[in-house]
Amino acid sequence: MKRILFGSLLALPFAIASLPSQASAAQIIVRPTVRHNNVVIRPRPVVHQKLIPGHWEQTRYGRKWVPAHYVRI
């Protein structure tokens, strides 16, 4: 008799939790808020470059080869 009473007391909270209630029957509508971050793409300033070809340069110790390189103008 005690086992039946004890078992029913343990099962009672599970039985109550399994019954449908008004809150579980209510319709839930979730509308996510989407934030659009507007990305502003600015045009890069145009950098004009001129190619200076390789050449020999006179130094105090003789001549030295200077490789080609770009110079901003």
JSON list of N, CA and C in Angstrom, two decimals:
[
{"chain": "A", "resi": 1, "resn": "MET", "atom": "N", "xyz": [0.82, -1.20, 0.00]},
{"chain": "A", "resi": 1, "resn": "MET", "atom": "CA", "xyz": [0.00, 0.00, 0.00]},
{"chain": "A", "resi": 1, "resn": "MET", "atom": "C", "xyz": [0.86, 1.26, 0.00]},
{"chain": "A", "resi": 2, "resn": "LYS", "atom": "N", "xyz": [1.94, 1.21, 0.81]},
{"chain": "A", "resi": 2, "resn": "LYS", "atom": "CA", "xyz": [2.82, 2.36, 0.87]},
{"chain": "A", "resi": 2, "resn": "LYS", "atom": "C", "xyz": [3.51, 2.60, -0.48]},
{"chain": "A", "resi": 3, "resn": "ARG", "atom": "N", "xyz": [3.87, 1.50, -1.17]},
{"chain": "A", "resi": 3, "resn": "ARG", "atom": "CA", "xyz": [4.54, 1.63, -2.46]},
{"chain": "A", "resi": 3, "resn": "ARG", "atom": "C", "xyz": [3.62, 2.28, -3.49]},
{"chain": "A", "resi": 4, "resn": "ILE", "atom": "N", "xyz": [2.38, 1.90, -3.50]},
{"chain": "A", "resi": 4, "resn": "ILE", "atom": "CA", "xyz": [1.43, 2.47, -4.45]},
{"chain": "A", "resi": 4, "resn": "ILE", "atom": "C", "xyz": [1.23, 3.96, -4.16]},
{"chain": "A", "resi": 5, "resn": "LEU", "atom": "N", "xyz": [1.09, 4.31, -2.89]},
{"chain": "A", "resi": 5, "resn": "LEU", "atom": "CA", "xyz": [0.91, 5.70, -2.51]},
{"chain": "A", "resi": 5, "resn": "LEU", "atom": "C", "xyz": [2.16, 6.52, -2.84]},
{"chain": "A", "resi": 6, "resn": "PHE", "atom": "N", "xyz": [3.31, 5.97, -2.55]},
{"chain": "A", "resi": 6, "resn": "PHE", "atom": "CA", "xyz": [4.57, 6.67, -2.82]},
{"chain": "A", "resi": 6, "resn": "PHE", "atom": "C", "xyz": [4.80, 6.83, -4.33]},
{"chain": "A", "resi": 7, "resn": "GLY", "atom": "N", "xyz": [4.49, 5.79, -5.09]},
{"chain": "A", "resi": 7, "resn": "GLY", "atom": "CA", "xyz": [4.64, 5.86, -6.54]},
{"chain": "A", "resi": 7, "resn": "GLY", "atom": "C", "xyz": [3.70, 6.86, -7.17]},
{"chain": "A", "resi": 8, "resn": "SER", "atom": "N", "xyz": [2.48, 6.95, -6.67]},
{"chain": "A", "resi": 8, "resn": "SER", "atom": "CA", "xyz": [1.52, 7.92, -7.20]},
{"chain": "A", "resi": 8, "resn": "SER", "atom": "C", "xyz": [1.93, 9.35, -6.85]},
{"chain": "A", "resi": 9, "resn": "LEU", "atom": "N", "xyz": [2.53, 9.54, -5.67]},
{"chain": "A", "resi": 9, "resn": "LEU", "atom": "CA", "xyz": [3.00, 10.88, -5.30]},
{"chain": "A", "resi": 9, "resn": "LEU", "atom": "C", "xyz": [4.19, 11.31, -6.18]},
{"chain": "A", "resi": 10, "resn": "LEU", "atom": "N", "xyz": [5.03, 10.35, -6.55]},
{"chain": "A", "resi": 10, "resn": "LEU", "atom": "CA", "xyz": [6.14, 10.69, -7.44]},
{"chain": "A", "resi": 10, "resn": "LEU", "atom": "C", "xyz": [5.67, 10.97, -8.86]},
{"chain": "A", "resi": 11, "resn": "ALA", "atom": "N", "xyz": [4.65, 10.28, -9.31]},
{"chain": "A", "resi": 11, "resn": "ALA", "atom": "CA", "xyz": [4.15, 10.43, -10.67]},
{"chain": "A", "resi": 11, "resn": "ALA", "atom": "C", "xyz": [3.25, 11.64, -10.83]},
{"chain": "A", "resi": 12, "resn": "LEU", "atom": "N", "xyz": [2.72, 12.17, -9.75]},
{"chain": "A", "resi": 12, "resn": "LEU", "atom": "CA", "xyz": [1.78, 13.29, -9.81]},
{"chain": "A", "resi": 12, "resn": "LEU", "atom": "C", "xyz": [2.38, 14.54, -10.47]},
{"chain": "A", "resi": 13, "resn": "PRO", "atom": "N", "xyz": [3.60, 14.98, -10.13]},
{"chain": "A", "resi": 13, "resn": "PRO", "atom": "CA", "xyz": [4.13, 16.17, -10.81]},
{"chain": "A", "resi": 13, "resn": "PRO", "atom": "C", "xyz": [4.33, 15.96, -12.32]},
{"chain": "A", "resi": 14, "resn": "PHE", "atom": "N", "xyz": [4.72, 14.76, -12.73]},
{"chain": "A", "resi": 14, "resn": "PHE", "atom": "CA", "xyz": [4.90, 14.49, -14.16]},
{"chain": "A", "resi": 14, "resn": "PHE", "atom": "C", "xyz": [3.56, 14.50, -14.88]},
{"chain": "A", "resi": 15, "resn": "ALA", "atom": "N", "xyz": [2.53, 14.00, -14.23]},
{"chain": "A", "resi": 15, "resn": "ALA", "atom": "CA", "xyz": [1.20, 13.97, -14.84]},
{"chain": "A", "resi": 15, "resn": "ALA", "atom": "C", "xyz": [0.65, 15.38, -15.00]},
{"chain": "A", "resi": 16, "resn": "ILE", "atom": "N", "xyz": [0.86, 16.23, -14.02]},
{"chain": "A", "resi": 16, "resn": "ILE", "atom": "CA", "xyz": [0.38, 17.61, -14.09]},
{"chain": "A", "resi": 16, "resn": "ILE", "atom": "C", "xyz": [1.14, 18.38, -15.17]},
{"chain": "A", "resi": 17, "resn": "ALA", "atom": "N", "xyz": [2.45, 18.14, -15.28]},
{"chain": "A", "resi": 17, "resn": "ALA", "atom": "CA", "xyz": [3.26, 18.85, -16.27]},
{"chain": "A", "resi": 17, "resn": "ALA", "atom": "C", "xyz": [2.92, 18.43, -17.69]},
{"chain": "A", "resi": 18, "resn": "SER", "atom": "N", "xyz": [2.42, 17.23, -17.88]},
{"chain": "A", "resi": 18, "resn": "SER", "atom": "CA", "xyz": [2.12, 16.75, -19.23]},
{"chain": "A", "resi": 18, "resn": "SER", "atom": "C", "xyz": [0.77, 17.22, -19.74]},
{"chain": "A", "resi": 19, "resn": "LEU", "atom": "N", "xyz": [-0.10, 17.74, -18.88]},
{"chain": "A", "resi": 19, "resn": "LEU", "atom": "CA", "xyz": [-1.42, 18.22, -19.32]},
{"chain": "A", "resi": 19, "resn": "LEU", "atom": "C", "xyz": [-1.26, 19.52, -20.12]},
{"chain": "A", "resi": 20, "resn": "PRO", "atom": "N", "xyz": [-1.97, 19.66, -21.22]},
{"chain": "A", "resi": 20, "resn": "PRO", "atom": "CA", "xyz": [-1.86, 20.89, -22.00]},
{"chain": "A", "resi": 20, "resn": "PRO", "atom": "C", "xyz": [-2.49, 22.06, -21.25]},
{"chain": "A", "resi": 21, "resn": "SER", "atom": "N", "xyz": [-1.87, 23.19, -21.37]},
{"chain": "A", "resi": 21, "resn": "SER", "atom": "CA", "xyz": [-2.39, 24.38, -20.71]},
{"chain": "A", "resi": 21, "resn": "SER", "atom": "C", "xyz": [-2.65, 25.46, -21.76]},
{"chain": "A", "resi": 22, "resn": "GLN", "atom": "N", "xyz": [-3.23, 26.56, -21.35]},
{"chain": "A", "resi": 22, "resn": "GLN", "atom": "CA", "xyz": [-3.52, 27.64, -22.29]},
{"chain": "A", "resi": 22, "resn": "GLN", "atom": "C", "xyz": [-2.24, 28.26, -22.83]},
{"chain": "A", "resi": 23, "resn": "ALA", "atom": "N", "xyz": [-1.22, 28.32, -22.01]},
{"chain": "A", "resi": 23, "resn": "ALA", "atom": "CA", "xyz": [0.03, 28.92, -22.44]},
{"chain": "A", "resi": 23, "resn": "ALA", "atom": "C", "xyz": [0.71, 28.09, -23.53]},
{"chain": "A", "resi": 24, "resn": "SER", "atom": "N", "xyz": [0.62, 26.77, -23.43]},
{"chain": "A", "resi": 24, "resn": "SER", "atom": "CA", "xyz": [1.24, 25.92, -24.44]},
{"chain": "A", "resi": 24, "resn": "SER", "atom": "C", "xyz": [0.41, 25.87, -25.71]},
{"chain": "A", "resi": 25, "resn": "ALA", "atom": "N", "xyz": [-0.89, 26.18, -25.62]},
{"chain": "A", "resi": 25, "resn": "ALA", "atom": "CA", "xyz": [-1.74, 26.18, -26.80]},
{"chain": "A", "resi": 25, "resn": "ALA", "atom": "C", "xyz": [-1.73, 27.52, -27.52]},
{"chain": "A", "resi": 26, "resn": "ALA", "atom": "N", "xyz": [-1.16, 28.54, -26.90]},
{"chain": "A", "resi": 26, "resn": "ALA", "atom": "CA", "xyz": [-1.15, 29.86, -27.52]},
{"chain": "A", "resi": 26, "resn": "ALA", "atom": "C", "xyz": [-0.19, 29.87, -28.71]},
{"chain": "A", "resi": 27, "resn": "GLN", "atom": "N", "xyz": [-0.56, 30.63, -29.73]},
{"chain": "A", "resi": 27, "resn": "GLN", "atom": "CA", "xyz": [0.28, 30.73, -30.92]},
{"chain": "A", "resi": 27, "resn": "GLN", "atom": "C", "xyz": [1.37, 31.76, -30.66]},
{"chain": "A", "resi": 28, "resn": "ILE", "atom": "N", "xyz": [2.59, 31.37, -30.94]},
{"chain": "A", "resi": 28, "resn": "ILE", "atom": "CA", "xyz": [3.74, 32.25, -30.71]},
{"chain": "A", "resi": 28, "resn": "ILE", "atom": "C", "xyz": [4.25, 32.72, -32.06]},
{"chain": "A", "resi": 29, "resn": "ILE", "atom": "N", "xyz": [4.33, 34.03, -32.23]},
{"chain": "A", "resi": 29, "resn": "ILE", "atom": "CA", "xyz": [4.83, 34.62, -33.47]},
{"chain": "A", "resi": 29, "resn": "ILE", "atom": "C", "xyz": [6.14, 35.31, -33.15]},
{"chain": "A", "resi": 30, "resn": "VAL", "atom": "N", "xyz": [7.18, 34.90, -33.83]},
{"chain": "A", "resi": 30, "resn": "VAL", "atom": "CA", "xyz": [8.51, 35.49, -33.62]},
{"chain": "A", "resi": 30, "resn": "VAL", "atom": "C", "xyz": [8.89, 36.22, -34.89]},
{"chain": "A", "resi": 31, "resn": "ARG", "atom": "N", "xyz": [9.12, 37.49, -34.77]},
{"chain": "A", "resi": 31, "resn": "ARG", "atom": "CA", "xyz": [9.56, 38.30, -35.90]},
{"chain": "A", "resi": 31, "resn": "ARG", "atom": "C", "xyz": [10.96, 38.80, -35.60]},
{"chain": "A", "resi": 32, "resn": "PRO", "atom": "N", "xyz": [11.95, 38.20, -36.23]},
{"chain": "A", "resi": 32, "resn": "PRO", "atom": "CA", "xyz": [13.32, 38.65, -35.95]},
{"chain": "A", "resi": 32, "resn": "PRO", "atom": "C", "xyz": [13.55, 40.04, -36.52]},
{"chain": "A", "resi": 33, "resn": "THR", "atom": "N", "xyz": [14.24, 40.84, -35.75]},
{"chain": "A", "resi": 33, "resn": "THR", "atom": "CA", "xyz": [14.58, 42.17, -36.23]},
{"chain": "A", "resi": 33, "resn": "THR", "atom": "C", "xyz": [15.90, 42.08, -36.97]},
{"chain": "A", "resi": 34, "resn": "VAL", "atom": "N", "xyz": [15.84, 42.39, -38.24]},
{"chain": "A", "resi": 34, "resn": "VAL", "atom": "CA", "xyz": [17.02, 42.32, -39.08]},
{"chain": "A", "resi": 34, "resn": "VAL", "atom": "C", "xyz": [17.52, 43.73, -39.30]},
{"chain": "A", "resi": 35, "resn": "ARG", "atom": "N", "xyz": [18.74, 43.97, -38.90]},
{"chain": "A", "resi": 35, "resn": "ARG", "atom": "CA", "xyz": [19.34, 45.29, -39.09]},
{"chain": "A", "resi": 35, "resn": "ARG", "atom": "C", "xyz": [20.26, 45.23, -40.29]},
{"chain": "A", "resi": 36, "resn": "HIS", "atom": "N", "xyz": [20.04, 46.11, -41.22]},
{"chain": "A", "resi": 36, "resn": "HIS", "atom": "CA", "xyz": [20.88, 46.18, -42.41]},
{"chain": "A", "resi": 36, "resn": "HIS", "atom": "C", "xyz": [21.92, 47.28, -42.20]},
{"chain": "A", "resi": 37, "resn": "ASN", "atom": "N", "xyz": [23.16, 46.89, -42.16]},
{"chain": "A", "resi": 37, "resn": "ASN", "atom": "CA", "xyz": [24.23, 47.87, -42.06]},
{"chain": "A", "resi": 37, "resn": "ASN", "atom": "C", "xyz": [24.60, 48.29, -43.48]},
{"chain": "A", "resi": 38, "resn": "ASN", "atom": "N", "xyz": [24.31, 49.53, -43.79]},
{"chain": "A", "resi": 38, "resn": "ASN", "atom": "CA", "xyz": [24.61, 50.03, -45.13]},
{"chain": "A", "resi": 38, "resn": "ASN", "atom": "C", "xyz": [26.11, 50.30, -45.22]},
{"chain": "A", "resi": 39, "resn": "VAL", "atom": "N", "xyz": [26.74, 49.60, -46.12]},
{"chain": "A", "resi": 39, "resn": "VAL", "atom": "CA", "xyz": [28.18, 49.74, -46.31]},
{"chain": "A", "resi": 39, "resn": "VAL", "atom": "C", "xyz": [28.41, 50.81, -47.36]},
{"chain": "A", "resi": 40, "resn": "VAL", "atom": "N", "xyz": [29.16, 51.82, -46.98]},
{"chain": "A", "resi": 40, "resn": "VAL", "atom": "CA", "xyz": [29.46, 52.90, -47.90]},
{"chain": "A", "resi": 40, "resn": "VAL", "atom": "C", "xyz": [30.84, 52.62, -48.48]},
{"chain": "A", "resi": 41, "resn": "ILE", "atom": "N", "xyz": [30.88, 52.43, -49.78]},
{"chain": "A", "resi": 41, "resn": "ILE", "atom": "CA", "xyz": [32.15, 52.18, -50.46]},
{"chain": "A", "resi": 41, "resn": "ILE", "atom": "C", "xyz": [32.60, 53.48, -51.11]},
{"chain": "A", "resi": 42, "resn": "ARG", "atom": "N", "xyz": [33.63, 54.03, -50.57]},
{"chain": "A", "resi": 42, "resn": "ARG", "atom": "CA", "xyz": [34.15, 55.28, -51.11]},
{"chain": "A", "resi": 42, "resn": "ARG", "atom": "C", "xyz": [35.17, 54.98, -52.19]},
{"chain": "A", "resi": 43, "resn": "PRO", "atom": "N", "xyz": [35.16, 55.77, -53.26]},
{"chain": "A", "resi": 43, "resn": "PRO", "atom": "CA", "xyz": [36.16, 55.53, -54.30]},
{"chain": "A", "resi": 43, "resn": "PRO", "atom": "C", "xyz": [37.56, 55.87, -53.79]},
{"chain": "A", "resi": 44, "resn": "ARG", "atom": "N", "xyz": [38.50, 55.02, -54.14]},
{"chain": "A", "resi": 44, "resn": "ARG", "atom": "CA", "xyz": [39.87, 55.25, -53.71]},
{"chain": "A", "resi": 44, "resn": "ARG", "atom": "C", "xyz": [40.47, 56.38, -54.54]},
{"chain": "A", "resi": 45, "resn": "PRO", "atom": "N", "xyz": [41.31, 57.19, -53.93]},
{"chain": "A", "resi": 45, "resn": "PRO", "atom": "CA", "xyz": [41.95, 58.23, -54.72]},
{"chain": "A", "resi": 45, "resn": "PRO", "atom": "C", "xyz": [42.90, 57.59, -55.74]},
{"chain": "A", "resi": 46, "resn": "VAL", "atom": "N", "xyz": [42.88, 58.13, -56.92]},
{"chain": "A", "resi": 46, "resn": "VAL", "atom": "CA", "xyz": [43.69, 57.57, -57.99]},
{"chain": "A", "resi": 46, "resn": "VAL", "atom": "C", "xyz": [45.14, 57.99, -57.77]},
{"chain": "A", "resi": 47, "resn": "VAL", "atom": "N", "xyz": [46.00, 57.00, -57.74]},
{"chain": "A", "resi": 47, "resn": "VAL", "atom": "CA", "xyz": [47.42, 57.26, -57.57]},
{"chain": "A", "resi": 47, "resn": "VAL", "atom": "C", "xyz": [48.08, 57.03, -58.93]},
{"chain": "A", "resi": 48, "resn": "HIS", "atom": "N", "xyz": [48.59, 58.10, -59.49]},
{"chain": "A", "resi": 48, "resn": "HIS", "atom": "CA", "xyz": [49.28, 57.99, -60.76]},
{"chain": "A", "resi": 48, "resn": "HIS", "atom": "C", "xyz": [50.73, 57.64, -60.51]},
{"chain": "A", "resi": 49, "resn": "GLN", "atom": "N", "xyz": [51.22, 56.67, -61.25]},
{"chain": "A", "resi": 49, "resn": "GLN", "atom": "CA", "xyz": [52.60, 56.24, -61.09]},
{"chain": "A", "resi": 49, "resn": "GLN", "atom": "C", "xyz": [53.27, 56.24, -62.45]},
{"chain": "A", "resi": 50, "resn": "LYS", "atom": "N", "xyz": [54.54, 56.53, -62.42]},
{"chain": "A", "resi": 50, "resn": "LYS", "atom": "CA", "xyz": [55.33, 56.55, -63.64]},
{"chain": "A", "resi": 50, "resn": "LYS", "atom": "C", "xyz": [56.51, 55.60, -63.45]},
{"chain": "A", "resi": 51, "resn": "LEU", "atom": "N", "xyz": [56.78, 54.79, -64.46]},
{"chain": "A", "resi": 51, "resn": "LEU", "atom": "CA", "xyz": [57.88, 53.85, -64.40]},
{"chain": "A", "resi": 51, "resn": "LEU", "atom": "C", "xyz": [59.17, 54.55, -64.80]},
{"chain": "A", "resi": 52, "resn": "ILE", "atom": "N", "xyz": [60.12, 54.51, -63.91]},
{"chain": "A", "resi": 52, "resn": "ILE", "atom": "CA", "xyz": [61.47, 55.02, -64.21]},
{"chain": "A", "resi": 52, "resn": "ILE", "atom": "C", "xyz": [62.30, 53.80, -64.59]},
{"chain": "A", "resi": 53, "resn": "PRO", "atom": "N", "xyz": [62.79, 53.73, -65.82]},
{"chain": "A", "resi": 53, "resn": "PRO", "atom": "CA", "xyz": [63.53, 52.54, -66.24]},
{"chain": "A", "resi": 53, "resn": "PRO", "atom": "C", "xyz": [64.88, 52.44, -65.52]},
{"chain": "A", "resi": 54, "resn": "GLY", "atom": "N", "xyz": [65.42, 51.22, -65.53]},
{"chain": "A", "resi": 54, "resn": "GLY", "atom": "CA", "xyz": [66.73, 51.02, -64.91]},
{"chain": "A", "resi": 54, "resn": "GLY", "atom": "C", "xyz": [67.81, 51.80, -65.65]},
{"chain": "A", "resi": 55, "resn": "HIS", "atom": "N", "xyz": [68.81, 52.26, -64.91]},
{"chain": "A", "resi": 55, "resn": "HIS", "atom": "CA", "xyz": [69.87, 53.07, -65.52]},
{"chain": "A", "resi": 55, "resn": "HIS", "atom": "C", "xyz": [71.14, 52.99, -64.66]},
{"chain": "A", "resi": 56, "resn": "TRP", "atom": "N", "xyz": [72.25, 53.41, -65.27]},
{"chain": "A", "resi": 56, "resn": "TRP", "atom": "CA", "xyz": [73.51, 53.49, -64.54]},
{"chain": "A", "resi": 56, "resn": "TRP", "atom": "C", "xyz": [73.61, 54.86, -63.91]},
{"chain": "A", "resi": 57, "resn": "GLU", "atom": "N", "xyz": [74.11, 54.88, -62.67]},
{"chain": "A", "resi": 57, "resn": "GLU", "atom": "CA", "xyz": [74.23, 56.14, -61.94]},
{"chain": "A", "resi": 57, "resn": "GLU", "atom": "C", "xyz": [75.69, 56.31, -61.53]},
{"chain": "A", "resi": 58, "resn": "GLN", "atom": "N", "xyz": [76.18, 57.51, -61.69]},
{"chain": "A", "resi": 58, "resn": "GLN", "atom": "CA", "xyz": [77.57, 57.80, -61.35]},
{"chain": "A", "resi": 58, "resn": "GLN", "atom": "C", "xyz": [77.68, 58.07, -59.85]},
{"chain": "A", "resi": 59, "resn": "THR", "atom": "N", "xyz": [78.61, 57.39, -59.17]},
{"chain": "A", "resi": 59, "resn": "THR", "atom": "CA", "xyz": [78.85, 57.61, -57.75]},
{"chain": "A", "resi": 59, "resn": "THR", "atom": "C", "xyz": [80.33, 57.98, -57.58]},
{"chain": "A", "resi": 60, "resn": "ARG", "atom": "N", "xyz": [80.74, 58.26, -56.34]},
{"chain": "A", "resi": 60, "resn": "ARG", "atom": "CA", "xyz": [82.15, 58.58, -56.09]},
{"chain": "A", "resi": 60, "resn": "ARG", "atom": "C", "xyz": [83.05, 57.40, -56.36]},
{"chain": "A", "resi": 61, "resn": "TYR", "atom": "N", "xyz": [82.51, 56.20, -56.25]},
{"chain": "A", "resi": 61, "resn": "TYR", "atom": "CA", "xyz": [83.33, 55.00, -56.37]},
{"chain": "A", "resi": 61, "resn": "TYR", "atom": "C", "xyz": [83.18, 54.31, -57.72]},
{"chain": "A", "resi": 62, "resn": "GLY", "atom": "N", "xyz": [82.49, 54.91, -58.62]},
{"chain": "A", "resi": 62, "resn": "GLY", "atom": "CA", "xyz": [82.29, 54.31, -59.94]},
{"chain": "A", "resi": 62, "resn": "GLY", "atom": "C", "xyz": [80.82, 54.41, -60.34]},
{"chain": "A", "resi": 63, "resn": "ARG", "atom": "N", "xyz": [80.46, 53.53, -61.24]},
{"chain": "A", "resi": 63, "resn": "ARG", "atom": "CA", "xyz": [79.07, 53.52, -61.71]},
{"chain": "A", "resi": 63, "resn": "ARG", "atom": "C", "xyz": [78.29, 52.41, -61.00]},
{"chain": "A", "resi": 64, "resn": "LYS", "atom": "N", "xyz": [77.01, 52.68, -60.77]},
{"chain": "A", "resi": 64, "resn": "LYS", "atom": "CA", "xyz": [76.16, 51.74, -60.04]},
{"chain": "A", "resi": 64, "resn": "LYS", "atom": "C", "xyz": [74.85, 51.59, -60.80]},
{"chain": "A", "resi": 65, "resn": "TRP", "atom": "N", "xyz": [74.37, 50.33, -60.94]},
{"chain": "A", "resi": 65, "resn": "TRP", "atom": "CA", "xyz": [73.11, 50.07, -61.62]},
{"chain": "A", "resi": 65, "resn": "TRP", "atom": "C", "xyz": [71.94, 50.32, -60.68]},
{"chain": "A", "resi": 66, "resn": "VAL", "atom": "N", "xyz": [70.99, 51.13, -61.11]},
{"chain": "A", "resi": 66, "resn": "VAL", "atom": "CA", "xyz": [69.77, 51.40, -60.35]},
{"chain": "A", "resi": 66, "resn": "VAL", "atom": "C", "xyz": [68.63, 50.68, -61.06]},
{"chain": "A", "resi": 67, "resn": "PRO", "atom": "N", "xyz": [67.98, 49.69, -60.42]},
{"chain": "A", "resi": 67, "resn": "PRO", "atom": "CA", "xyz": [66.91, 48.95, -61.09]},
{"chain": "A", "resi": 67, "resn": "PRO", "atom": "C", "xyz": [65.68, 49.84, -61.34]},
{"chain": "A", "resi": 68, "resn": "ALA", "atom": "N", "xyz": [64.81, 49.39, -62.24]},
{"chain": "A", "resi": 68, "resn": "ALA", "atom": "CA", "xyz": [63.59, 50.13, -62.56]},
{"chain": "A", "resi": 68, "resn": "ALA", "atom": "C", "xyz": [62.68, 50.19, -61.34]},
{"chain": "A", "resi": 69, "resn": "HIS", "atom": "N", "xyz": [61.96, 51.31, -61.21]},
{"chain": "A", "resi": 69, "resn": "HIS", "atom": "CA", "xyz": [61.05, 51.47, -60.10]},
{"chain": "A", "resi": 69, "resn": "HIS", "atom": "C", "xyz": [59.96, 52.47, -60.49]},
{"chain": "A", "resi": 70, "resn": "TYR", "atom": "N", "xyz": [58.88, 52.48, -59.69]},
{"chain": "A", "resi": 70, "resn": "TYR", "atom": "CA", "xyz": [57.76, 53.38, -59.93]},
{"chain": "A", "resi": 70, "resn": "TYR", "atom": "C", "xyz": [57.88, 54.59, -59.01]},
{"chain": "A", "resi": 71, "resn": "VAL", "atom": "N", "xyz": [57.47, 55.76, -59.54]},
{"chain": "A", "resi": 71, "resn": "VAL", "atom": "CA", "xyz": [57.48, 57.00, -58.77]},
{"chain": "A", "resi": 71, "resn": "VAL", "atom": "C", "xyz": [56.08, 57.59, -58.86]},
{"chain": "A", "resi": 72, "resn": "ARG", "atom": "N", "xyz": [55.54, 58.04, -57.73]},
{"chain": "A", "resi": 72, "resn": "ARG", "atom": "CA", "xyz": [54.23, 58.68, -57.73]},
{"chain": "A", "resi": 72, "resn": "ARG", "atom": "C", "xyz": [54.36, 60.08, -58.32]},
{"chain": "A", "resi": 73, "resn": "ILE", "atom": "N", "xyz": [53.39, 60.42, -59.17]},
{"chain": "A", "resi": 73, "resn": "ILE", "atom": "CA", "xyz": [53.40, 61.78, -59.74]},
{"chain": "A", "resi": 73, "resn": "ILE", "atom": "C", "xyz": [52.07, 62.44, -59.49]}
]
